Tab-separated table of C-alpha atoms and ligand atoms in Angstrom:
chain	number	residue	atom	x	y	z
A	19	UNK	CA	0.000	0.000	0.000
A	20	UNK	CA	1.164	3.539	-0.804
A	21	UNK	CA	1.007	5.732	2.294
A	22	UNK	CA	2.066	9.017	0.675
A	23	UNK	CA	-1.563	9.736	-0.274
A	24	UNK	CA	-3.107	7.828	2.642
A	25	UNK	CA	-4.795	10.818	4.301
A	26	UNK	CA	-6.679	11.652	1.088
A	27	UNK	CA	-8.303	8.226	0.952
A	28	UNK	CA	-8.743	7.096	4.562
A	29	UNK	CA	-11.315	7.257	5.886
A	30	UNK	CA	-13.640	7.423	2.857
A	31	UNK	CA	-16.672	9.773	2.887
A	32	UNK	CA	-18.669	7.273	4.977
A	33	UNK	CA	-15.948	7.129	7.574
A	34	UNK	CA	-14.666	3.702	6.512
A	35	UNK	CA	-11.115	2.480	6.864
A	36	UNK	CA	-11.498	-0.559	4.614
A	37	UNK	CA	-14.282	-2.583	6.252
A	38	UNK	CA	-13.917	-0.849	9.622
A	39	UNK	CA	-15.478	2.324	11.012
A	40	UNK	CA	-18.679	3.875	9.709
A	41	UNK	CA	-21.561	5.259	11.755
A	42	UNK	CA	-23.933	2.654	13.176
A	43	UNK	CA	-26.552	4.799	14.866
A	44	UNK	CA	-30.156	4.740	16.067
A	45	UNK	CA	-32.259	6.777	13.590
A	46	UNK	CA	-32.798	9.654	16.044
A	47	UNK	CA	-29.037	10.328	16.218
A	48	UNK	CA	-28.247	10.189	12.485
A	49	UNK	CA	-28.987	13.902	11.829
A	50	UNK	CA	-26.928	14.926	14.864
A	51	UNK	CA	-23.781	13.133	13.709
A	52	UNK	CA	-24.347	14.325	10.129
A	53	UNK	CA	-24.423	17.874	11.413
A	54	UNK	CA	-21.125	17.369	13.261
A	55	UNK	CA	-19.573	15.794	10.171
A	56	UNK	CA	-20.634	18.587	7.836
A	57	UNK	CA	-19.452	21.246	10.265
A	58	UNK	CA	-16.105	19.551	10.764
A	59	UNK	CA	-15.500	18.992	7.037
A	60	UNK	CA	-15.976	22.740	6.440
A	61	UNK	CA	-14.282	24.103	9.544
A	62	UNK	CA	-11.168	21.941	9.353
A	63	UNK	CA	-10.260	23.752	6.117
A	64	UNK	CA	-10.907	27.256	7.492
A	65	UNK	CA	-7.738	29.237	8.176
A	66	UNK	CA	-9.496	31.088	10.999
A	67	UNK	CA	-10.223	27.792	12.805
A	68	UNK	CA	-6.719	26.460	12.191
A	69	UNK	CA	-5.066	29.665	13.402
A	70	UNK	CA	-7.221	29.854	16.509
A	71	UNK	CA	-6.431	26.225	17.392
A	72	UNK	CA	-2.728	26.946	16.851
A	73	UNK	CA	-2.849	29.902	19.197
A	74	UNK	CA	-4.678	27.857	21.867
A	75	UNK	CA	-2.099	25.097	21.614
A	76	UNK	CA	0.765	27.516	22.035
A	77	UNK	CA	-0.623	29.870	24.675
A	78	UNK	CA	-2.967	27.666	26.731
A	79	UNK	CA	-1.721	24.098	26.324
A	80	UNK	CA	2.006	24.857	26.293
A	81	UNK	CA	2.773	23.280	22.914
A	82	UNK	CA	5.042	22.270	21.376
A	83	UNK	CA	5.930	19.699	24.014
A	84	UNK	CA	9.601	18.622	23.826
A	85	UNK	CA	11.225	15.441	22.603
A	86	UNK	CA	13.620	14.148	25.261
A	87	UNK	CA	16.562	11.746	24.941
A	88	UNK	CA	16.605	9.193	27.809
A	89	UNK	CA	20.379	8.792	28.041
A	90	UNK	CA	20.447	7.142	31.453
A	91	UNK	CA	17.610	4.692	30.834
A	92	UNK	CA	19.062	3.794	27.403
A	93	UNK	CA	22.540	3.341	28.910
A	94	UNK	CA	21.205	0.870	31.502
A	95	UNK	CA	19.934	-1.323	28.682
A	96	UNK	CA	22.659	-1.028	26.024
A	97	UNK	CA	23.399	1.097	22.969
A	98	UNK	CA	19.925	1.524	21.491
A	99	UNK	CA	18.658	5.055	22.261
A	100	UNK	CA	15.182	5.732	23.675
A	101	UNK	CA	13.493	9.123	23.142
A	102	UNK	CA	10.207	10.384	24.575
A	103	UNK	CA	7.629	12.747	23.115
A	104	UNK	CA	6.617	14.522	26.307
A	105	UNK	CA	2.812	14.687	26.148
A	106	UNK	CA	2.928	14.456	29.948
A	107	UNK	CA	3.947	18.130	29.823
A	108	UNK	CA	0.810	19.143	27.930
A	109	UNK	CA	-1.588	21.192	30.151
A	110	UNK	CA	-3.632	18.858	32.429
A	111	UNK	CA	-0.889	16.244	32.111
A	112	UNK	CA	-1.846	14.135	29.088
A	113	UNK	CA	-2.531	14.140	25.370
A	114	UNK	CA	-6.327	14.162	25.840
A	115	UNK	CA	-6.522	17.947	25.888
A	116	UNK	CA	-5.302	17.967	22.242
A	117	UNK	CA	-8.630	16.653	20.991
A	118	UNK	CA	-10.811	18.182	23.721
A	119	UNK	CA	-9.673	21.705	22.772
A	120	UNK	CA	-10.392	20.877	19.119
A	121	UNK	CA	-13.853	19.560	19.994
A	122	UNK	CA	-14.540	22.628	22.164
A	123	UNK	CA	-13.517	24.981	19.368
A	124	UNK	CA	-15.728	23.086	16.913
A	125	UNK	CA	-18.646	23.442	19.369
A	126	UNK	CA	-18.033	27.179	19.559
A	127	UNK	CA	-17.990	27.523	15.754
A	128	UNK	CA	-21.200	25.467	15.548
A	129	UNK	CA	-22.884	27.762	18.083
A	130	UNK	CA	-23.421	24.955	20.621
A	131	UNK	CA	-23.838	25.799	24.302
A	132	UNK	CA	-23.054	22.498	25.971
A	133	UNK	CA	-20.466	19.708	25.769
A	134	UNK	CA	-21.737	16.221	26.693
A	135	UNK	CA	-19.578	13.148	27.290
A	136	UNK	CA	-19.142	10.062	29.393
A	137	UNK	CA	-16.048	9.245	31.370
A	138	UNK	CA	-14.711	6.073	32.966
A	139	UNK	CA	-11.740	6.886	35.159
A	140	UNK	CA	-12.417	10.581	34.703
A	141	UNK	CA	-9.454	11.578	32.540
A	142	UNK	CA	-11.568	12.448	29.503
A	143	UNK	CA	-14.084	14.213	31.748
A	144	UNK	CA	-11.390	16.401	33.302
A	145	UNK	CA	-9.872	17.307	29.906
A	146	UNK	CA	-13.298	18.139	28.490
A	147	UNK	CA	-14.290	20.157	31.564
A	148	UNK	CA	-11.053	22.118	31.067
A	149	UNK	CA	-11.970	22.855	27.441
A	150	UNK	CA	-15.509	23.859	28.468
A	151	UNK	CA	-14.142	26.303	31.056
A	152	UNK	CA	-11.774	27.781	28.463
A	153	UNK	CA	-14.541	28.338	25.902
A	154	UNK	CA	-17.227	29.328	28.418
A	155	UNK	CA	-19.471	26.374	27.528
A	156	UNK	CA	-21.620	24.198	29.790
A	157	UNK	CA	-20.288	20.720	30.384
A	158	UNK	CA	-22.199	17.589	31.382
A	159	UNK	CA	-20.203	14.465	32.184
A	160	UNK	CA	-21.984	11.128	32.652
A	161	UNK	CA	-20.203	8.789	35.005
A	162	UNK	CA	-21.136	5.454	36.572
A	163	UNK	CA	-21.715	5.566	40.342
A	164	UNK	CA	-19.070	2.895	40.873
A	165	UNK	CA	-16.508	5.016	39.017
A	166	UNK	CA	-17.562	8.155	40.894
A	167	UNK	CA	-16.748	6.404	44.166
A	168	UNK	CA	-13.377	5.137	42.854
A	169	UNK	CA	-12.249	8.373	41.208
A	170	UNK	CA	-13.136	11.010	43.777
A	171	UNK	CA	-10.262	13.427	42.920
A	172	UNK	CA	-11.244	13.558	39.239
A	173	UNK	CA	-14.898	14.131	40.162
A	174	UNK	CA	-13.800	17.068	42.335
A	175	UNK	CA	-11.603	18.420	39.525
A	176	UNK	CA	-14.498	18.366	37.087
A	177	UNK	CA	-16.716	20.148	39.602
A	178	UNK	CA	-14.094	22.793	40.346
A	179	UNK	CA	-13.816	23.379	36.584
A	180	UNK	CA	-17.566	24.021	36.531
A	181	UNK	CA	-18.786	20.767	34.967
A	182	UNK	CA	-21.915	18.919	36.036
A	183	UNK	CA	-21.183	15.277	36.858
A	184	UNK	CA	-24.278	13.118	36.236
A	185	UNK	CA	-24.225	9.870	38.289
A	186	UNK	CA	-25.384	6.829	36.302
A	187	UNK	CA	-27.121	4.273	38.517
A	188	UNK	CA	-28.348	1.624	36.072
A	189	UNK	CA	-26.748	-1.763	35.307
A	190	UNK	CA	-23.168	-2.227	36.494
A	191	UNK	CA	-22.894	1.560	37.040
A	192	UNK	CA	-19.654	1.871	35.051
A	193	UNK	CA	-18.456	3.084	31.657
A	194	UNK	CA	-20.827	1.163	29.386
A	195	UNK	CA	-23.924	2.505	31.157
A	196	UNK	CA	-22.367	5.981	31.232
A	197	UNK	CA	-22.044	5.852	27.414
A	198	UNK	CA	-25.731	4.908	27.065
A	199	UNK	CA	-26.790	7.661	29.453
A	200	UNK	CA	-24.678	10.308	27.684
A	201	UNK	CA	-26.029	9.259	24.268
A	202	UNK	CA	-29.597	9.591	25.560
A	203	UNK	CA	-28.924	13.055	26.974
A	204	UNK	CA	-27.404	14.077	23.648
A	205	UNK	CA	-30.279	12.668	21.566
A	206	UNK	CA	-32.703	14.686	23.709
A	207	UNK	CA	-30.801	17.958	23.272
A	208	UNK	CA	-28.622	17.833	20.175
A	209	UNK	CA	-29.694	21.244	18.868
A	210	UNK	CA	-27.990	22.901	21.843
A	211	UNK	CA	-25.200	20.504	22.570
A	212	UNK	CA	-22.423	18.423	21.066
A	213	UNK	CA	-21.238	14.971	22.083
A	214	UNK	CA	-17.482	14.808	22.578
A	215	UNK	CA	-15.884	11.390	22.243
A	216	UNK	CA	-12.650	10.780	24.148
A	217	UNK	CA	-10.658	8.740	21.642
A	218	UNK	CA	-10.519	7.681	17.967
A	219	UNK	CA	-13.636	5.536	18.514
A	220	UNK	CA	-17.395	5.953	18.081
A	221	UNK	CA	-19.331	6.842	14.931
A	222	UNK	CA	-17.866	8.828	12.035
A	223	UNK	CA	-16.553	11.573	12.073
A	224	UNK	CA	-14.971	11.048	15.528
A	225	UNK	CA	-12.234	8.563	14.554
A	226	UNK	CA	-11.190	10.982	11.779
A	227	UNK	CA	-11.600	14.178	13.786
A	228	UNK	CA	-9.850	12.988	16.945
A	229	UNK	CA	-6.963	11.616	14.863
A	230	UNK	CA	-6.642	14.966	13.084
A	231	UNK	CA	-6.596	16.867	16.384
A	232	UNK	CA	-4.009	14.461	17.852
A	233	UNK	CA	-1.770	14.528	14.777
A	234	UNK	CA	-0.002	17.582	16.168
A	235	UNK	CA	1.873	15.103	18.405
A	236	UNK	CA	3.456	13.165	15.545
A	237	UNK	CA	4.018	16.200	13.337
A	238	UNK	CA	5.943	17.965	16.098
A	239	UNK	CA	7.804	14.831	17.174
A	240	UNK	CA	8.951	13.953	13.647
A	241	UNK	CA	10.338	17.429	13.076
A	242	UNK	CA	11.942	17.628	16.532
A	243	UNK	CA	13.535	14.195	16.232
A	244	UNK	CA	14.949	15.008	12.783
A	245	UNK	CA	16.347	18.258	14.090
A	246	UNK	CA	17.934	16.588	17.150
A	247	UNK	CA	19.509	13.602	15.420
A	248	UNK	CA	19.512	14.222	11.662
A	249	UNK	CA	17.661	10.923	11.190
A	250	UNK	CA	14.238	9.413	11.578
A	251	UNK	CA	13.817	6.957	14.476
A	252	UNK	CA	14.008	3.234	13.629
A	253	UNK	CA	10.929	2.503	15.724
A	254	UNK	CA	7.983	4.633	16.871
A	255	UNK	CA	5.660	3.284	19.565
A	256	UNK	CA	2.715	4.335	21.733
A	257	UNK	CA	0.191	2.676	24.044
A	258	UNK	CA	-3.238	1.811	22.612
A	259	UNK	CA	-6.477	2.065	24.574
A	260	UNK	CA	-9.050	3.506	22.178
A	261	UNK	CA	-6.062	4.575	20.119
A	262	UNK	CA	-5.929	8.385	20.067
A	263	UNK	CA	-2.419	9.182	21.308
A	264	UNK	CA	-1.023	6.415	19.109
A	265	UNK	CA	-2.980	7.538	16.019
A	266	UNK	CA	-1.691	11.076	16.528
A	267	UNK	CA	1.868	9.871	16.871
A	268	UNK	CA	1.825	7.282	14.071
A	269	UNK	CA	0.039	9.034	11.208
A	270	UNK	CA	2.862	11.439	10.238
A	271	UNK	CA	5.276	8.473	10.097
A	272	UNK	CA	3.126	6.148	7.956
A	273	UNK	CA	4.933	6.978	4.693
A	274	UNK	CA	8.401	6.785	6.302
A	275	UNK	CA	10.733	3.780	6.490
A	276	UNK	CA	9.992	3.474	10.210
A	277	UNK	CA	8.728	0.452	12.151
A	278	UNK	CA	5.521	1.433	13.967
A	279	UNK	CA	4.249	-0.452	17.004
A	280	UNK	CA	1.057	-0.022	19.031
A	281	UNK	CA	1.347	-1.383	22.564
A	282	UNK	CA	-1.667	-3.092	24.129
A	283	UNK	CA	-2.217	-4.070	27.776
A	284	UNK	CA	-1.688	-7.812	28.362
A	285	UNK	CA	-2.599	-7.304	32.022
A	286	UNK	CA	-2.318	-10.497	34.085
A	287	UNK	CA	-2.009	-12.724	30.995
A	288	UNK	CA	-3.703	-13.947	27.805
A	289	UNK	CA	-6.870	-15.423	29.385
A	290	UNK	CA	-10.076	-13.559	28.371
A	291	UNK	CA	-10.945	-11.165	31.176
A	292	UNK	CA	-7.322	-10.752	32.292
A	293	UNK	CA	-6.275	-8.237	29.628
A	294	UNK	CA	-7.536	-5.606	27.161
A	295	UNK	CA	-5.384	-6.503	24.140
A	296	UNK	CA	-8.183	-6.084	21.588
A	297	UNK	CA	-6.102	-6.337	18.402
A	298	UNK	CA	-3.897	-9.145	19.683
A	299	UNK	CA	-6.795	-11.430	20.697
A	300	UNK	CA	-9.996	-9.929	19.236
A	301	UNK	CA	-12.079	-10.377	16.086
A	302	UNK	CA	-14.333	-8.243	13.920
A	303	UNK	CA	-17.387	-6.788	15.654
A	304	UNK	CA	-19.428	-3.641	16.209
A	305	UNK	CA	-20.086	-1.656	19.389
A	306	UNK	CA	-20.574	2.018	20.386
A	307	UNK	CA	-21.585	2.943	16.842
A	308	UNK	CA	-18.659	1.617	14.794
A	309	UNK	CA	-17.239	-1.585	13.336
A	310	UNK	CA	-13.757	-2.665	14.404
A	311	UNK	CA	-11.890	-5.495	16.067
A	312	UNK	CA	-13.044	-6.302	19.569
A	313	UNK	CA	-12.839	-8.789	22.418
A	314	UNK	CA	-16.046	-10.833	22.644
A	315	UNK	CA	-17.568	-13.225	25.163
A	316	UNK	CA	-19.286	-16.551	24.183
A	317	UNK	CA	-22.398	-14.636	23.132
A	318	UNK	CA	-20.475	-12.276	20.856
A	319	UNK	CA	-21.027	-9.334	23.213
A	320	UNK	CA	-18.143	-7.046	24.252
A	321	UNK	CA	-16.122	-9.078	26.758
A	322	UNK	CA	-15.201	-7.886	30.242
A	323	UNK	CA	-11.672	-6.523	30.108
A	324	UNK	CA	-8.977	-5.710	32.618
A	325	UNK	CA	-5.984	-3.402	32.595
A	326	UNK	CA	-3.876	-1.989	35.401
A	327	UNK	CA	-4.225	1.313	33.484
A	328	UNK	CA	-7.822	2.524	33.586
A	329	UNK	CA	-7.287	4.459	30.333
A	330	UNK	CA	-6.555	1.245	28.431
A	331	UNK	CA	-9.374	-1.065	29.569
A	332	UNK	CA	-11.571	-0.859	26.467
A	333	UNK	CA	-12.760	-4.049	24.679
A	334	UNK	CA	-12.470	-2.517	21.204
A	335	UNK	CA	-10.117	-0.132	19.427
A	336	UNK	CA	-10.380	2.699	16.909
A	337	UNK	CA	-11.302	1.425	13.405
A	338	UNK	CA	-8.188	2.920	11.830
A	339	UNK	CA	-5.994	0.742	14.051
A	340	UNK	CA	-7.966	-2.350	12.988
A	341	UNK	CA	-7.272	-1.354	9.379
A	342	UNK	CA	-3.558	-0.598	9.879
A	343	UNK	CA	-3.296	-3.916	11.731
A	344	UNK	CA	-4.885	-5.880	8.868
A	345	UNK	CA	-2.785	-4.239	6.127
A	346	UNK	CA	0.302	-4.822	8.264
A	347	UNK	CA	1.568	-1.235	8.372
A	348	UNK	CA	1.412	-1.068	12.179
A	349	UNK	CA	2.327	-3.984	14.430
A	350	UNK	CA	0.557	-4.459	17.733
A	351	UNK	CA	2.375	-6.004	20.684
A	352	UNK	CA	1.181	-6.540	24.236
A	353	UNK	CA	3.039	-6.064	27.525
A	354	UNK	CA	2.071	-7.344	30.979
A	355	UNK	CA	1.369	-5.424	34.188
A	356	UNK	CA	4.689	-6.621	35.590
A	357	UNK	CA	6.704	-5.347	32.592
A	358	UNK	CA	4.733	-2.097	32.728
A	359	UNK	CA	5.425	-1.466	36.396
A	360	UNK	CA	9.114	-2.189	35.958
A	361	UNK	CA	9.176	0.494	33.240
A	362	UNK	CA	7.158	2.842	35.476
A	363	UNK	CA	9.765	2.661	38.236
A	364	UNK	CA	12.809	2.659	35.945
A	365	UNK	CA	11.736	5.742	34.011
A	366	UNK	CA	10.989	7.454	37.336
A	367	UNK	CA	14.285	6.580	38.965
A	368	UNK	CA	16.663	6.885	36.001
A	369	UNK	CA	15.152	9.932	34.322
A	370	UNK	CA	13.081	11.797	36.919
A	371	UNK	CA	9.894	11.303	34.901
A	372	UNK	CA	6.935	9.548	36.568
A	373	UNK	CA	4.766	8.316	33.690
A	374	UNK	CA	1.054	7.518	33.627
A	375	UNK	CA	0.626	3.733	33.907
A	376	UNK	CA	-0.955	3.849	30.423
A	377	UNK	CA	2.193	5.440	28.999
A	378	UNK	CA	4.450	3.069	30.970
A	379	UNK	CA	3.147	0.282	28.683
A	380	UNK	CA	4.826	1.983	25.712
A	381	UNK	CA	8.025	2.530	27.708
A	382	UNK	CA	8.032	-1.161	28.719
A	383	UNK	CA	7.815	-2.194	25.089
A	384	UNK	CA	10.600	0.245	24.124
A	385	UNK	CA	12.871	-1.206	26.828
A	386	UNK	CA	12.277	-4.765	25.580
A	387	UNK	CA	12.764	-3.712	21.980
A	388	UNK	CA	15.963	-1.761	22.794
A	389	UNK	CA	17.436	-4.881	24.369
A	390	UNK	CA	16.535	-6.877	21.267
A	391	UNK	CA	17.775	-4.281	18.727
A	392	UNK	CA	21.100	-3.527	20.428
A	393	UNK	CA	21.570	-0.315	18.394
A	394	UNK	CA	19.415	2.294	16.689
A	395	UNK	CA	16.692	4.501	18.148
A	396	UNK	CA	13.140	4.283	19.445
A	397	UNK	CA	10.716	7.185	19.811
A	398	UNK	CA	8.002	6.645	22.451
A	399	UNK	CA	4.892	8.743	22.894
A	400	UNK	CA	4.748	9.414	26.631
A	401	UNK	CA	0.995	10.098	26.631
A	402	UNK	CA	0.672	11.345	30.226
A	403	UNK	CA	2.127	11.885	33.678
A	404	UNK	CA	1.693	9.589	36.638
A	405	UNK	CA	0.433	11.831	39.442
A	406	UNK	CA	-3.065	10.377	39.093
A	407	UNK	CA	-1.672	6.859	39.652
A	408	UNK	CA	0.542	7.451	42.687
A	409	UNK	CA	-1.907	6.355	45.362
A	410	UNK	CA	-2.602	3.076	43.552
A	411	UNK	CA	1.071	2.412	42.863
A	412	UNK	CA	2.134	3.031	46.461
A	413	UNK	CA	-0.600	0.741	47.778
A	414	UNK	CA	0.209	-2.134	45.398
A	415	UNK	CA	3.908	-1.750	44.577
A	416	UNK	CA	5.381	0.320	47.412
A	417	UNK	CA	8.596	2.083	46.472
A	418	UNK	CA	9.402	-0.329	43.641
A	419	UNK	CA	12.737	-1.404	45.118
A	420	UNK	CA	12.202	-4.987	44.010
A	421	UNK	CA	12.609	-3.901	40.374
A	422	UNK	CA	16.178	-2.775	41.141
A	423	UNK	CA	17.426	-5.746	43.159
A	424	UNK	CA	19.747	-7.180	40.513
A	425	UNK	CA	21.351	-3.835	39.715
A	426	UNK	CA	24.261	-2.013	41.258
A	427	UNK	CA	23.332	1.459	42.385
B	17	PLP	C1	-6.780	7.985	28.152
B	17	PLP	C2	-5.334	7.769	28.130
B	17	PLP	C3	-4.736	6.833	27.248
B	17	PLP	C4	-5.521	5.929	26.344
B	17	PLP	O1	-6.248	6.554	25.342
B	17	PLP	P1	-5.870	6.485	23.798
B	17	PLP	O2	-7.089	6.998	23.131
B	17	PLP	O3	-5.555	5.069	23.436
B	17	PLP	O4	-4.693	7.363	23.587
B	17	PLP	C5	-3.364	6.736	27.237
B	17	PLP	N1	-2.594	7.480	28.057
B	17	PLP	C6	-3.118	8.373	28.928
B	17	PLP	C7	-2.207	9.152	29.800
B	17	PLP	C8	-4.506	8.545	28.998
B	17	PLP	O5	-5.028	9.422	29.867
């Protein structure tokens, strides 16, 4: 496949990446998503929109974020050099604000008054509440009661930012029910509001739009890496939950002679229910309004999934990743909790960077790969910082000394 003209052809006008993607919607929501699509197709070409988003990224988000050479971590492993794209330094501490600010600006151009979304662990909710505060829009975040109890600090953050957190009490009271509840609220009020999806998932145009908003990560990183080293990296990698930080990082490298790897959470192991490695173990199926590859139970329903990183525990994946997987342009590998936590502590102790557990998956893969390659270079998208994970890590892993036992200090 020729990737030099890839962006012109994928997705097609129906939002398809090959057989994946599309917009599988109840009839009452079809006009709403068509309106978003038409608005986005026009606005994304407007120089006023592009310039305003550029200014927001520079002045509010603190972009460009740097690329950083991990000399100490690399040296502990061998001669292969690991570099990080520091999305942890983006305002609010992760890449999610890249698409939330884009979605907020789109809402403003469309004359909408309210942003609606669901959130699981609360990361998307906090990023969206931040965007809503910036643009002076209302924000309504649907969240399962179980998650509200588990993620108290994020609930407080959203409230401080002025968002309304709507507790969802039906079913298992977690993410799936929160999605249903948010969709219902949107269907009832789509003239006034816009639904903001938190990754490259959901019905068209979200997989396209969120990828476009995240592409700033890869565009910056490619230029910065070239400027620093004079070369392109041999390998580019990023963790994959729904797939937004990875899509943003990978897309600008698709036409380059670079090996691209998406890193999935293998959790406690390959048994169904112990991981969330959708591309590694899943098969074709539709959920949440789009067709992709997903993990299914015996009945063909989305399977229960587990990941130590709450941002990665999704049973499906963005349709573009399913496509890039099938055509073989991107490889998908999975790392375990244990490998992830080793990377978490090593990056912290050798470089002074505490990563989000999500991002530590990509670092864990890079460390394994560096050992295997011996020479060359690997560019990792460090999607977020680890402050949100500290309490959990301390409770379950203490100070991490056991990961350093066989090393001299
Ligand atoms: C949400 C999140 C992810 C996973 O989402 P993607 O859409 O796969 O990028 C990864 N890293 C961090 C820090 C997150 O908050």
